Amino acid sequence: MYEGWSNEEIEELKKYRLIDTIPASSSFRLSDFHASGYVRERIAKSAGTGRILERQAAASILAKRLAFLAVIYFHSMTAFNKRPILDAEKIYVIEHEKEGLRLLDFYFDQPSMMPYDETIDRSIWLKEGWEYLFHGWLMPVFDVLKEEVRISENILWENTAVYLYWLYETVLEGRPQASQDFEELIHSEAFQPKGKNGINPFSKFFLPKSLNGEGKEVRMRKTCCLSYLSDEKGTRCQTCPLYCHNRNLERGERLE
């Protein structure tokens, strides 16, 4: 069990793929994804014929699975005022299958916690957490994926962003600090990853909601996540910009 979270907090985080014991089945570490050789092998196993688009789709799906690390991390900061601290080699990643999908669970090996202290600026505490999470855990994976399959960094960032929008707009809606923390997250200057030229990716992809091709109100993505390439029917997400564009053309409408 985790000493830094209460039993109730652990149960809440387990809904988002945190586990409290390492299963007997094989597992690996998040730091493995920081190595090109490991990622290359993993992509090769799940990329079908190995065409560049299929390898990019496999990379995109992997980024989606890893985005739940950000969900766990941000949930803990906002809901519990606790910022987990541990290196990537102490995060165990366990793959399992559910309803035909290969999903990832995560085990944190003895994390320490940086609690929020009301005597300090919360925006600084949050920013320090975001930088720790992305620079230490996820951006090294993004760098390897870009190198191995030449996938657009925008896809990888938006894959993470959509889960964080979902977290704050649904799961944490109405919780203390949720609205304030979300405003910090999507503020244009709140989080500026190194090498991004002063652009906060979470602000960049936060578009007003609009009607998609089925007439449902959604927040359309700016990038296609390519997951339709792994679907036998080639089904696109309802928030896919290409899906919405094509459906409107079928109905004789123009996108302005």
XYZ file of C-alpha atoms in Angstrom:
256
model
C 0.000 0.000 0.000
C 0.985 3.615 -0.372
C 1.868 5.595 2.746
C 1.412 8.985 1.090
C -2.264 8.498 0.188
C -5.155 7.441 2.420
C -7.044 4.237 1.617
C -9.928 6.304 0.253
C -7.587 8.299 -1.978
C -5.968 5.119 -3.303
C -9.366 3.669 -4.173
C -10.211 6.845 -6.083
C -6.937 6.814 -8.024
C -7.345 3.118 -8.853
C -10.211 4.145 -11.142
C -7.558 5.741 -13.346
C -5.186 2.779 -13.642
C -3.133 3.105 -10.501
C -2.630 -0.276 -8.821
C -1.455 -0.905 -5.267
C 0.440 -4.177 -5.802
C 2.689 -5.421 -8.582
C 1.136 -8.553 -10.143
C 3.125 -11.734 -10.683
C 2.916 -11.166 -14.439
C 5.784 -9.394 -16.141
C 6.086 -5.648 -15.794
C 8.535 -3.009 -16.913
C 9.525 0.471 -15.850
C 8.573 3.836 -17.239
C 12.277 4.573 -17.694
C 12.371 1.734 -20.268
C 10.309 3.989 -22.544
C 13.097 6.567 -22.391
C 15.324 4.201 -24.432
C 15.023 4.050 -28.224
C 15.702 0.315 -28.473
C 12.889 -0.645 -26.141
C 10.371 1.658 -27.805
C 11.416 0.492 -31.281
C 10.791 -3.131 -30.290
C 7.426 -2.342 -28.734
C 6.238 -0.338 -31.731
C 7.335 -3.124 -34.085
C 5.176 -5.650 -32.203
C 1.995 -3.599 -32.539
C 2.399 -1.819 -35.867
C 0.877 -4.346 -38.256
C 2.662 -4.276 -41.599
C 5.134 -1.755 -40.278
C 4.210 1.075 -42.631
C 5.194 4.486 -41.296
C 1.564 5.525 -40.650
C 0.878 2.303 -38.750
C 3.990 2.801 -36.638
C 2.904 6.372 -35.965
C -0.540 5.091 -34.960
C 1.064 2.624 -32.536
C 3.142 5.461 -31.074
C 0.050 7.630 -30.696
C -1.876 4.882 -28.907
C 1.055 4.305 -26.577
C 1.061 8.024 -25.732
C -2.677 7.800 -24.979
C -2.125 4.906 -22.575
C 0.700 6.747 -20.810
C -1.473 9.864 -20.506
C -3.161 8.215 -17.517
C 0.014 8.961 -15.580
C -0.873 12.639 -16.010
C -4.462 11.901 -14.944
C -3.266 10.223 -11.732
C -0.769 12.990 -11.040
C -3.084 15.948 -11.657
C -5.946 14.238 -9.822
C -3.760 13.831 -6.757
C -2.621 17.451 -6.854
C -6.075 18.952 -7.259
C -8.268 16.561 -5.273
C -5.866 15.678 -2.450
C -3.363 18.568 -2.492
C -0.575 15.981 -2.741
C 2.140 16.009 -5.392
C 3.747 12.572 -5.933
C 7.521 12.563 -6.312
C 9.453 9.568 -7.664
C 11.798 8.895 -10.545
C 10.734 7.164 -13.758
C 12.651 3.985 -12.872
C 10.427 3.582 -9.814
C 7.208 3.589 -11.822
C 6.206 0.085 -12.879
C 4.077 -0.300 -16.009
C 1.884 -3.384 -16.312
C 0.185 -4.266 -19.579
C -3.107 -6.133 -19.611
C -5.942 -6.825 -22.006
C -9.514 -5.663 -21.525
C -12.270 -6.062 -24.117
C -9.719 -6.564 -26.836
C -7.639 -3.502 -25.919
C -4.098 -3.546 -24.583
C -4.118 -1.191 -21.596
C -1.500 -0.038 -19.103
C -1.669 0.034 -15.304
C 0.844 1.810 -13.082
C 2.457 1.028 -9.751
C 4.429 3.702 -7.885
C 7.301 2.304 -5.817
C 7.342 4.199 -2.499
C 6.547 7.700 -3.733
C 7.113 10.647 -1.456
C 4.544 13.437 -1.340
C 4.919 17.176 -1.607
C 1.754 18.500 0.087
C 0.373 21.889 -0.762
C 1.249 24.495 1.831
C -1.209 27.392 1.906
C 1.602 29.768 2.809
C 3.058 29.431 -0.719
C 1.725 30.485 -4.110
C -0.398 27.600 -5.416
C 0.369 28.447 -9.035
C 4.086 27.966 -8.331
C 3.418 24.631 -6.583
C 1.335 23.479 -9.537
C 3.880 24.584 -12.122
C 6.661 22.770 -10.299
C 4.528 19.630 -10.365
C 3.759 19.932 -14.070
C 7.420 20.423 -14.909
C 8.391 17.417 -12.781
C 5.757 15.221 -14.409
C 6.472 16.123 -18.007
C 10.214 16.733 -17.984
C 10.919 13.691 -15.809
C 8.299 11.201 -17.001
C 6.541 11.911 -20.292
C 8.610 14.247 -22.466
C 11.522 11.753 -22.656
C 9.005 9.258 -24.107
C 7.742 11.879 -26.568
C 11.329 12.534 -27.684
C 11.936 8.840 -28.379
C 8.639 8.439 -30.242
C 9.426 11.441 -32.451
C 12.855 10.027 -33.197
C 11.669 6.490 -33.933
C 8.558 7.082 -36.050
C 8.675 10.803 -36.927
C 5.284 11.376 -35.346
C 4.156 14.958 -34.835
C 4.765 16.230 -31.319
C 1.384 17.984 -31.544
C -0.380 14.605 -31.643
C 1.435 13.437 -28.521
C 0.658 16.608 -26.580
C -2.975 16.689 -27.655
C -3.375 13.017 -26.691
C -2.426 14.065 -23.166
C -4.405 17.302 -23.203
C -7.749 15.672 -24.034
C -7.494 13.410 -20.981
C -6.717 16.366 -18.738
C -9.649 18.369 -20.131
C -11.851 15.331 -19.416
C -10.450 15.028 -15.889
C -11.194 18.620 -14.947
C -14.467 19.051 -16.832
C -16.066 15.798 -15.645
C -14.293 13.870 -12.870
C -13.166 16.857 -10.788
C -15.962 19.246 -11.695
C -17.196 21.003 -8.574
C -14.300 19.863 -6.393
C -12.466 22.535 -4.359
C -9.577 24.030 -6.328
C -10.564 22.215 -9.548
C -11.726 25.302 -11.423
C -8.731 27.351 -10.305
C -6.244 24.592 -11.114
C -7.809 24.032 -14.539
C -7.561 27.735 -15.323
C -3.895 27.565 -14.389
C -3.420 24.524 -16.615
C -4.844 26.130 -19.748
C -3.486 29.629 -19.175
C -1.325 30.592 -22.132
C 1.754 31.213 -19.990
C 1.209 28.725 -17.169
C 3.275 25.806 -18.475
C 5.880 26.202 -21.211
C 7.859 23.009 -21.873
C 11.466 23.382 -22.878
C 11.820 23.608 -26.625
C 8.192 24.687 -27.174
C 9.033 28.336 -27.831
C 6.950 29.659 -24.965
C 3.739 27.904 -26.041
C 1.619 26.108 -23.454
C 0.289 22.999 -25.279
C -2.683 22.746 -22.927
C -3.786 26.213 -23.964
C -3.059 25.557 -27.628
C -5.522 22.671 -27.941
C -8.292 24.056 -25.733
C -10.878 24.979 -28.361
C -14.518 25.979 -27.804
C -16.883 23.036 -28.140
C -18.796 22.725 -31.409
C -21.044 20.279 -33.253
C -19.286 17.316 -34.811
C -20.375 15.368 -37.879
C -23.094 13.579 -35.876
C -24.482 16.802 -34.454
C -23.006 16.212 -30.975
C -21.343 19.005 -29.042
C -17.681 18.105 -28.621
C -14.298 19.766 -28.414
C -12.775 18.953 -31.773
C -9.155 17.984 -31.847
C -6.664 19.923 -33.908
C -4.784 16.743 -34.806
C -5.860 13.254 -35.824
C -4.612 10.683 -33.306
C -4.360 8.029 -36.094
C -6.134 5.384 -34.005
C -8.453 4.619 -36.947
C -5.482 2.820 -38.525
C -5.645 0.191 -35.777
C -9.391 -0.309 -36.235
C -10.448 -2.937 -38.790
C -13.358 -0.705 -39.828
C -11.208 2.403 -39.961
C -13.549 4.173 -37.531
C -12.526 7.710 -36.600
C -13.031 9.316 -33.198
C -16.046 11.634 -32.934
C -13.681 14.472 -32.072
C -11.373 13.837 -35.025
C -11.002 16.933 -37.240
C -10.974 14.728 -40.339
C -14.119 12.900 -39.211
C -15.983 16.144 -38.653
C -14.771 17.591 -41.933
C -15.762 14.525 -43.960
C -19.199 14.204 -42.317
C -19.997 17.841 -43.037
C -18.956 17.429 -46.654
C -21.280 14.430 -46.942
C -24.142 16.616 -45.715
C -23.248 19.298 -48.269
C -21.949 21.723 -45.666
C -18.847 23.845 -45.795
C -16.383 24.330 -42.969
C -15.547 28.009 -42.652
